[in-house]
Short mmCIF file of C-alpha atoms and ligand atoms in Angstrom, two decimals:
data_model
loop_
_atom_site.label_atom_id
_atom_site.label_comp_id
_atom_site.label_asym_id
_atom_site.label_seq_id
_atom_site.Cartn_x
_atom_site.Cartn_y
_atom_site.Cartn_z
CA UNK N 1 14.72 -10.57 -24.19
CA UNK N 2 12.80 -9.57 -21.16
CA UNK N 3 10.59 -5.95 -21.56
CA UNK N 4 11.03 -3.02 -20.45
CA UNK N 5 8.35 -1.42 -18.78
CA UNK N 6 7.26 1.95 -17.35
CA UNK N 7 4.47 2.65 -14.73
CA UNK N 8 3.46 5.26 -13.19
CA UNK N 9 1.17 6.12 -9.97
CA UNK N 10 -0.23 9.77 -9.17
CA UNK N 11 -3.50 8.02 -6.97
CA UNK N 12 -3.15 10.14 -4.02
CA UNK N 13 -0.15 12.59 -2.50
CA UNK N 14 2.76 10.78 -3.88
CA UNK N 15 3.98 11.45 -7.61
CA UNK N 16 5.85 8.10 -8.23
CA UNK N 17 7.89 6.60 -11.57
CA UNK N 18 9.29 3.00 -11.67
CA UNK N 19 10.96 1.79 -14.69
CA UNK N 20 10.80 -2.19 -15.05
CA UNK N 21 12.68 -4.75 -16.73
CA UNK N 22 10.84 -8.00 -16.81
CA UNK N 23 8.38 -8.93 -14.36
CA UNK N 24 10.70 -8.27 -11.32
CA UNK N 25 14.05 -6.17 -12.10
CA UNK N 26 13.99 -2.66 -10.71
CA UNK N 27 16.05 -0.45 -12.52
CA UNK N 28 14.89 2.79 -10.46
CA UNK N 29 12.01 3.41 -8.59
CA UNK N 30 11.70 7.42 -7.83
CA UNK N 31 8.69 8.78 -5.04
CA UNK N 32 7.90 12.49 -4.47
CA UNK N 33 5.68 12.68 -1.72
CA UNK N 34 3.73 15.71 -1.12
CA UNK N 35 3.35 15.77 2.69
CA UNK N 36 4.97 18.73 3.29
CA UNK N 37 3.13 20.32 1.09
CA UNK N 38 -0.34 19.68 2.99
CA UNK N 39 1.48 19.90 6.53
CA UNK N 40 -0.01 23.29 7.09
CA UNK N 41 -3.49 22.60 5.98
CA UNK N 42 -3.94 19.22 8.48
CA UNK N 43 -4.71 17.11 5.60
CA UNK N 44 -3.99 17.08 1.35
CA UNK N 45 -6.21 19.67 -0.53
CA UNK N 46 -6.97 17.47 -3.65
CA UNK N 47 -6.10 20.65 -5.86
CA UNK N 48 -3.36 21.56 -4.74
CA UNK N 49 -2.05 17.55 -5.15
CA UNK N 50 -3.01 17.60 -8.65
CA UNK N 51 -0.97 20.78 -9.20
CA UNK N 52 2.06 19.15 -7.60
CA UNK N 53 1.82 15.70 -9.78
CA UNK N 54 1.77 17.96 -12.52
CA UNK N 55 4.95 20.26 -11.51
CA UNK N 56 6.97 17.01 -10.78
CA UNK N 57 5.72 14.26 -13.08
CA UNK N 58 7.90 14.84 -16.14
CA UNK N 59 11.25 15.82 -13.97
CA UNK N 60 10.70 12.45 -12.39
CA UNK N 61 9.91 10.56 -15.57
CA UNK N 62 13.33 11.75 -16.67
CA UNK N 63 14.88 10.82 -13.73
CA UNK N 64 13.82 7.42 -13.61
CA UNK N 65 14.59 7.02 -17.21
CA UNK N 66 18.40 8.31 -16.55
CA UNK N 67 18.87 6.15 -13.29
CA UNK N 68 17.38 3.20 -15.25
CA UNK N 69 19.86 3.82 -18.07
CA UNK N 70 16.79 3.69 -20.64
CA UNK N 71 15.38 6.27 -23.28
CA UNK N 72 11.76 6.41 -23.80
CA UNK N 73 12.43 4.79 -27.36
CA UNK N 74 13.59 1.19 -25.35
CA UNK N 75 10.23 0.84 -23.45
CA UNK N 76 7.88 -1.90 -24.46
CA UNK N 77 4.72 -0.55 -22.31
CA UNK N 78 3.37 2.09 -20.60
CA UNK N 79 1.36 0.86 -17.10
CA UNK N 80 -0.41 3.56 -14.65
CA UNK N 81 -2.85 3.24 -11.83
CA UNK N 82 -6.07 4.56 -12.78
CA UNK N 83 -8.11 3.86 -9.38
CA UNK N 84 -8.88 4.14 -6.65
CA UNK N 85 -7.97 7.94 -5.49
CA UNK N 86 -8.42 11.13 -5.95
CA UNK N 87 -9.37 11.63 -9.38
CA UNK N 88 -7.86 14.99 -10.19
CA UNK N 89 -4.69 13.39 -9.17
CA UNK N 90 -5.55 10.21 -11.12
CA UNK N 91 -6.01 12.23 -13.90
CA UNK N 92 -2.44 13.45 -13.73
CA UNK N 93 -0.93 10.51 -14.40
CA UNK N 94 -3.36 8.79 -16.39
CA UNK N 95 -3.25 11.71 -19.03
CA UNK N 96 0.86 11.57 -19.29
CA UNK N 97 0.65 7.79 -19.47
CA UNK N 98 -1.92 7.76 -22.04
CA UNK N 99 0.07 10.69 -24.05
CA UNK N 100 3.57 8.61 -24.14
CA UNK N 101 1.27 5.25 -25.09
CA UNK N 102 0.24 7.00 -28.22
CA UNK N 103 3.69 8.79 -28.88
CA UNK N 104 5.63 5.72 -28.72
CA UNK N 105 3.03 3.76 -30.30
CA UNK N 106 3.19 1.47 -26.93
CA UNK N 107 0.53 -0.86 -25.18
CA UNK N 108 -1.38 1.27 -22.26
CA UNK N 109 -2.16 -0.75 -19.63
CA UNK N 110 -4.70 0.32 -16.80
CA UNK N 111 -3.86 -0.95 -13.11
CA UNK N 112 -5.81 -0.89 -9.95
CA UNK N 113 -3.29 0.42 -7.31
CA UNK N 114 -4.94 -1.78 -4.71
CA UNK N 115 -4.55 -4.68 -6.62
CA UNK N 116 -0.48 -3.54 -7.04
CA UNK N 117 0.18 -3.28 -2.98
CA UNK N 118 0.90 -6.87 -2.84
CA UNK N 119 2.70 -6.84 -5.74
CA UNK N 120 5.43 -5.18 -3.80
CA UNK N 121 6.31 -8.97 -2.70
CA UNK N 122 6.91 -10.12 -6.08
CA UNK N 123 9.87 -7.80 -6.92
CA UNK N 124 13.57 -8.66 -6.59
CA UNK N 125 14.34 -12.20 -5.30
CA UNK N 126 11.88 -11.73 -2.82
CA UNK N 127 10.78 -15.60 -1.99
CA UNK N 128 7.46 -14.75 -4.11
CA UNK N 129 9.75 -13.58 -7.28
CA UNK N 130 11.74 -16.85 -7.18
CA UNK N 131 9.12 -19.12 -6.73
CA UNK N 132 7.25 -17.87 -10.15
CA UNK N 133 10.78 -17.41 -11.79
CA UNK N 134 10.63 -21.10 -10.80
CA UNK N 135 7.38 -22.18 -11.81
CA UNK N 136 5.72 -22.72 -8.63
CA UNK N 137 2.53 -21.48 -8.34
CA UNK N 138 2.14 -19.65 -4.86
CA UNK N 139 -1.48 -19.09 -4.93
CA UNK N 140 -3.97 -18.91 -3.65
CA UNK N 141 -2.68 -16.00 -1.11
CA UNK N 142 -4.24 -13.82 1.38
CA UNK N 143 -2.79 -10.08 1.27
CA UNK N 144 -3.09 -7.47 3.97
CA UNK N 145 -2.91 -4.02 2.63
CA UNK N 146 -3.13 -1.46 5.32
CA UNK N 147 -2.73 2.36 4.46
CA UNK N 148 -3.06 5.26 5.41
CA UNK N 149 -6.40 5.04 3.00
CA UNK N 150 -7.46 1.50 3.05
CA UNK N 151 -7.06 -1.60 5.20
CA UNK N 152 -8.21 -4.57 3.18
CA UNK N 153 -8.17 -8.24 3.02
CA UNK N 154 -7.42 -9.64 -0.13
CA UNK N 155 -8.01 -12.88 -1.33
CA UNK N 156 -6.11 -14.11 -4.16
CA UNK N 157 -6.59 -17.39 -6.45
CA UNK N 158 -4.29 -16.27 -9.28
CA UNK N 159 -3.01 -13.31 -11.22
CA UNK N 160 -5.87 -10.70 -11.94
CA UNK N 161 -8.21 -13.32 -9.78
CA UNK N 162 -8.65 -11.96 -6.29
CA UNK N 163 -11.57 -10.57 -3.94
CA UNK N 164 -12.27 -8.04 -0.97
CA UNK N 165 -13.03 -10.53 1.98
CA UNK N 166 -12.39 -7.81 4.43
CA UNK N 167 -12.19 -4.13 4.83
CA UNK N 168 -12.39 -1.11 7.45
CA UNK N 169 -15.69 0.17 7.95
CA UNK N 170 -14.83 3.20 8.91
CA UNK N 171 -10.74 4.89 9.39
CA UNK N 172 -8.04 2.58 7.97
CA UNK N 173 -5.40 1.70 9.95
CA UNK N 174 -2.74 3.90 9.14
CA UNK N 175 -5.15 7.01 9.65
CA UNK N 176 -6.20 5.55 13.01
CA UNK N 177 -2.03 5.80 13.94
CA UNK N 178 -1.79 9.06 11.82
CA UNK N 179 -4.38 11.01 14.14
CA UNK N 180 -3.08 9.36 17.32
CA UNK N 181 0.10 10.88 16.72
CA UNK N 182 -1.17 14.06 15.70
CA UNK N 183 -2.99 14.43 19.13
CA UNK N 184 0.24 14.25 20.27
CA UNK N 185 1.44 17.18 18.45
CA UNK N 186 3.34 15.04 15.55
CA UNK N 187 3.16 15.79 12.06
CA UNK N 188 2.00 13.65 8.95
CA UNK N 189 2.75 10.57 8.30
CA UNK N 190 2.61 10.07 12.41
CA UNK N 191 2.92 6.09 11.73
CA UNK N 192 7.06 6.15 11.45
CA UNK N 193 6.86 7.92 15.09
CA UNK N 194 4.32 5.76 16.55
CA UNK N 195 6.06 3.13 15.34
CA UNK N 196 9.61 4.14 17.05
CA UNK N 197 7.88 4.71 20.51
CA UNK N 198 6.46 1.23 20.46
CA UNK N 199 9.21 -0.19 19.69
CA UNK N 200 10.97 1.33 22.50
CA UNK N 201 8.46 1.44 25.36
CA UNK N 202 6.06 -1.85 26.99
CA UNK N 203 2.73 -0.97 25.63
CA UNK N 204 1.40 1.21 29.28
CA UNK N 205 -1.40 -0.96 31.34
CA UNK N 206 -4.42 1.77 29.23
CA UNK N 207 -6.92 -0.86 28.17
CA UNK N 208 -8.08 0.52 24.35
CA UNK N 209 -10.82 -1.19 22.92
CA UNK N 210 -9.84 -4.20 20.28
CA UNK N 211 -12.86 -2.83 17.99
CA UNK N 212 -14.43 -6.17 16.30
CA UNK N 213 -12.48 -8.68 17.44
CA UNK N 214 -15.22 -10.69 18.62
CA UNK N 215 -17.42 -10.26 15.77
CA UNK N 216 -16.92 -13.67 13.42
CA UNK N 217 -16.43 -10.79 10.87
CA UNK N 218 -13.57 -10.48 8.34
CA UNK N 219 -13.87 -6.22 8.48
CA UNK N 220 -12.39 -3.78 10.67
CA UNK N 221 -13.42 -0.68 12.27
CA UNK N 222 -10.96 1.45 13.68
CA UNK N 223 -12.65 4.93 14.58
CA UNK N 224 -13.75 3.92 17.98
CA UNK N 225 -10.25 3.50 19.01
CA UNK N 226 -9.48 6.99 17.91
CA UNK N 227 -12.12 8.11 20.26
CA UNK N 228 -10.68 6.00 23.05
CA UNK N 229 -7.93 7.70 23.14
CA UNK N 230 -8.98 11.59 22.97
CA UNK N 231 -11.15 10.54 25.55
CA UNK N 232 -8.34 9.01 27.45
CA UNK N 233 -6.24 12.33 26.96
CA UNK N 234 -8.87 14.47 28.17
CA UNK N 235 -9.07 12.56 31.12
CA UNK N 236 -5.20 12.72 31.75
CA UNK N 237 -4.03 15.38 29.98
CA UNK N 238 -0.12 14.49 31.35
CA UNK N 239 -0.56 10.49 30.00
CA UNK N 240 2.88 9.65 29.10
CA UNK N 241 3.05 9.67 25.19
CA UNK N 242 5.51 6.46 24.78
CA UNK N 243 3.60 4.10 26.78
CA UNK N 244 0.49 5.67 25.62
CA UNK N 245 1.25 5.45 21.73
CA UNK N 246 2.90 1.97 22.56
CA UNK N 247 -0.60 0.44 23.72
CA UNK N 248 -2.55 2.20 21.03
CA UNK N 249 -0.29 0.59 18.65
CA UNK N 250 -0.79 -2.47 20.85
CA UNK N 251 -4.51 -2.47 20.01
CA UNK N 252 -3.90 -2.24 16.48
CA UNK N 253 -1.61 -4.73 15.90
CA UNK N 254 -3.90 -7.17 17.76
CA UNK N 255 -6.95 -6.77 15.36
CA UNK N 256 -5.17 -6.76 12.14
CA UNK N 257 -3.35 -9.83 12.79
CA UNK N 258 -6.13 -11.62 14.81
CA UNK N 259 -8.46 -10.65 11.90
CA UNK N 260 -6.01 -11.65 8.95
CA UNK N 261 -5.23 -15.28 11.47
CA UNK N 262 -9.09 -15.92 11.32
CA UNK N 263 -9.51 -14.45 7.31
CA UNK N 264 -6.82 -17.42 6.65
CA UNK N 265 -7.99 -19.96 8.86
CA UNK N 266 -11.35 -19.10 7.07
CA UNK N 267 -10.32 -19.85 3.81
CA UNK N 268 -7.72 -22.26 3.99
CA UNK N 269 -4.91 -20.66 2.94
CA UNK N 270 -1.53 -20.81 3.50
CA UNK N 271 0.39 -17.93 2.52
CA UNK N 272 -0.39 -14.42 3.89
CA UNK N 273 1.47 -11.22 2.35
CA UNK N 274 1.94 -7.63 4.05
CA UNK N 275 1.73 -4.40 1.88
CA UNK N 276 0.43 -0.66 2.60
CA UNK N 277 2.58 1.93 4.04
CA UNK N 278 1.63 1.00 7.97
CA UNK N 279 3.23 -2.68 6.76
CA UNK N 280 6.37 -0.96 7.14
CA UNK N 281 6.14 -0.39 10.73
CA UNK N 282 8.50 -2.66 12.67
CA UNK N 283 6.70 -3.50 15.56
CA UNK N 284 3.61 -4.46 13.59
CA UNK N 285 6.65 -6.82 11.19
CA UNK N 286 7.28 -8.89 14.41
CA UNK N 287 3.62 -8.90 15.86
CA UNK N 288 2.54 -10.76 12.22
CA UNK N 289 6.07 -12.93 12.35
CA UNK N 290 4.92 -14.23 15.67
CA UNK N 291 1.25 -14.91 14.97
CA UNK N 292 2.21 -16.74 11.72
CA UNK N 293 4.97 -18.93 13.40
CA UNK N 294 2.55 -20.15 16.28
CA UNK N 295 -0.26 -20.56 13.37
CA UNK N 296 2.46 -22.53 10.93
CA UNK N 297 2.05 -19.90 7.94
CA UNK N 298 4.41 -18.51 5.65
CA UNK N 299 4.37 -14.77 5.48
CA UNK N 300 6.11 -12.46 3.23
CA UNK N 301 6.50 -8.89 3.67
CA UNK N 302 8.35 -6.32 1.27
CA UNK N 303 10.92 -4.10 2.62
CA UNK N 304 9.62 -1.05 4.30
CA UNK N 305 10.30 0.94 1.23
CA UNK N 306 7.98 -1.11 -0.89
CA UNK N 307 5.17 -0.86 1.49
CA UNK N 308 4.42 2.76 1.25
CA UNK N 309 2.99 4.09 -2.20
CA UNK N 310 5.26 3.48 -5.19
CA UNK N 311 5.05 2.75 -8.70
CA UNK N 312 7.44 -0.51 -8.81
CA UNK N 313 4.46 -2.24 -7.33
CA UNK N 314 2.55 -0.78 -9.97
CA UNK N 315 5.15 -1.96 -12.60
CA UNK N 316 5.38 -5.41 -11.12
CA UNK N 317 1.86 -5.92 -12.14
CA UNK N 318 2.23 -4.16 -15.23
CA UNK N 319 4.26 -6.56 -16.31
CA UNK N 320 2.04 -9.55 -15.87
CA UNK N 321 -0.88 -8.04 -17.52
CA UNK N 322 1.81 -7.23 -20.29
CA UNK N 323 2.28 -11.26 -20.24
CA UNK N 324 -1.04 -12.01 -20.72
CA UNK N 325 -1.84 -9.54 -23.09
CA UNK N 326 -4.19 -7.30 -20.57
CA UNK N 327 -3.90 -3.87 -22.35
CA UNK N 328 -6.26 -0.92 -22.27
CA UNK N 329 -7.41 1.42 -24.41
CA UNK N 330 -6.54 4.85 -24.58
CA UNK N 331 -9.85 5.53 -23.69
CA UNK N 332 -9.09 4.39 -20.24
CA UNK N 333 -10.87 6.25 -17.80
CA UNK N 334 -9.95 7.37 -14.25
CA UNK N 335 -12.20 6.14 -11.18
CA UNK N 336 -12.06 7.33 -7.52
CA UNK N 337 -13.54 4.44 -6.45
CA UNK N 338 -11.66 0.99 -5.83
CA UNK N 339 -14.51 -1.44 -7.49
CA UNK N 340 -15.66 1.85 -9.89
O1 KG4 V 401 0.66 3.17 1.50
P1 KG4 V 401 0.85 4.56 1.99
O2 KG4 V 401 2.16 5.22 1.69
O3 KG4 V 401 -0.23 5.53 1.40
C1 KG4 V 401 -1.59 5.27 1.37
O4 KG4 V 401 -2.04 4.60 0.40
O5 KG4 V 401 -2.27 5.70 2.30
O6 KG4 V 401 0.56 4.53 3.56
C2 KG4 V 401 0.67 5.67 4.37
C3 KG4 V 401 0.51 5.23 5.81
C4 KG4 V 401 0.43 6.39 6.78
O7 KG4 V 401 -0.60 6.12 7.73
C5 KG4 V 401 1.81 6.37 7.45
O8 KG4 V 401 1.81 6.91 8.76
C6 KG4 V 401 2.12 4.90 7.46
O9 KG4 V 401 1.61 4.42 6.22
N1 KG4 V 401 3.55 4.60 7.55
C7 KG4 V 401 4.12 3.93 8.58
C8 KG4 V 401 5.50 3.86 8.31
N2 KG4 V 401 5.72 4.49 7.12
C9 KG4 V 401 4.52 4.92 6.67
N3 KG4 V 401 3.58 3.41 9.69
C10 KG4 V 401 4.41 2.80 10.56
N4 KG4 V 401 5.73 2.70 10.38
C11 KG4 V 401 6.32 3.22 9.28
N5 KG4 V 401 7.65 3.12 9.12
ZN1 ZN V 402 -1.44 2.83 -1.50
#
């Protein structure tokens, strides 16, 4: 009989609840996200997430529990991300993990939710999912995550084996599309807009700056182009905001996939993954489809849904640290830091 697991993930604005049944079933898989909570203050006030995880996190428990058809009696293991974030919010869900591990006498298991983006492409019968449930190994992989918080490159030899090779320097990706539609007047999460325009408009002939491209470098840096373009609106204050956005978006498609290209050309690996919530941006789907077809690699990307913050991915790796007997104590602590 396959387990049953439950994870949860409080890291950063989104309260989220995914109940599990074996490594890659998802029996429900419920996200609260707080932007509209934070809308009027330009940005999320750390307090006032950790309030709202609080307010929500037991209505959603329950939820996922009655759209999984489980009671809290059935579950074989309690996972929850315990880094990197904010820690107040951490703490949220740490603490009510920790509290139904010792109620239900269950294994607590501790997960890095950087480590769980990829994960996302090992749920379902995603290609990933099959080819363990077949005993293939697909490792060693190469995972972009790019966030609104972090754009890393990930290389990965095995379960619970894997290194940073590559990582922002400065604004992650998603923030760099975030604040370009916000000089535009849109609201958070401005990468779903963005997105939309380039998809519908020819990038416009503004030439932004591919920041590090030419540097033999694995990282990124991504604040200059943010500059670029306030400069380029003070300049011309009526630039047209579809072409605009389009070749902004242009720019940042070109250095994630040139960089992630050269991380696997570097290392000799085959198989590249997409995860983070920008990976669910269509245009930037087809600009990595296209640059893995001309370089003869097989990429796998989760569906839009399972890019952006959510506790299946969490769950999904849950479960193989359940496997291999990877549990925590319930002295677990919280860290804000991703290598704390
Ligand atoms: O993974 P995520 O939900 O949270 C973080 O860990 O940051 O990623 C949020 C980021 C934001 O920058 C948001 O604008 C972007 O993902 N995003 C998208 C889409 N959905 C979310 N960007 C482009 N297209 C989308 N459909
Ligand atoms: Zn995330």
């Amino acid at each position: 009989m396959e387990t049953l697991g439950l994870a949860i993930d409080t890291t950063f604005d989104d309260t989220s609840v995914a109940l599990l049944r074996g490594t890659r079933q998802v029996l429900s898989n419920k996200t609260l996200s707080q932007y509209k909570d934070h809308e009027a203050f330009g940005g999320v006030i750390p307090e006032r997430a950790s309030r709202r995880h609080l307010e929500v996190i037991h209505p959603l428990i329950q939820d996922a529990l009655k759209e999984g058809g489980a009671a809290f009696d059935q579950l074989d293991w309690i996972a929850v991300s315990h880094k990197p974030g904010l820690l107040g919010s951490i703490l949220v869900g740490l603490t009510v993990a920790k509290s139904l591990a010792f109620l239900l006498n269950r294994p607590l298991i501790g997960i890095n939710h950087i480590e769980a983006h990829p994960y996302a492409n090992f749920l379902g019968n995603s290609p990933l999912a099959q080819a363990l449930a077949n005993g293939q190994n697909p490792f060693p992989l190469l995972h972009l995550v790019a966030a609104g918080g972090h754009t890393l490159l990930i290389y990965q030899r095995d379960h619970f084996q894997w290194e940073i090779v590559g990582r922002s320097l400065d604004d992650a990706a998603g923030e760099c599309v975030d604040k370009a539609a916000k000089m535009f007047g849109h609201p958070m999460p401005g990468g779903p807009v963005v997105d939309r325009l380039a998809m519908a408009h020819p990038p416009g002939d503004v030439a932004f700056p591919r920041p590090l491209l030419n540097d033999p470098g694995l990282d990124f840096s991504f604040s200059g182009l943010k500059t670029a373009l306030r400069y380029h609106l003070e300049a011309h204050p009526q630039a047209p905001e579809g072409p605009t956005l389009a070749a902004y978006f242009q720019a940042v498609c070109d250095v994630l996939t040139a960089k992630t290209l050269r991380a696997a050309r570097r290392l000799k690996v085959e198989r590249i993954t997409l995860s983070g919530g920008l990976c669910a941006s269509q245009k930037l789907r087809e600009e990595f489809r296209r640059a893995a077809d001309q370089e003869g690699l097989e990429l796998f990307v989760p569906p839009p849904a399972l890019c952006t913050d959510n506790a299946a991915m969490v769950a999904c790796l849950g479960a193989f640290r359940h496997q291999a007997g990877r549990h925590d104590s319930l002295a677990l602590d919280g860290e804000s830091n991703l290598l704390g």
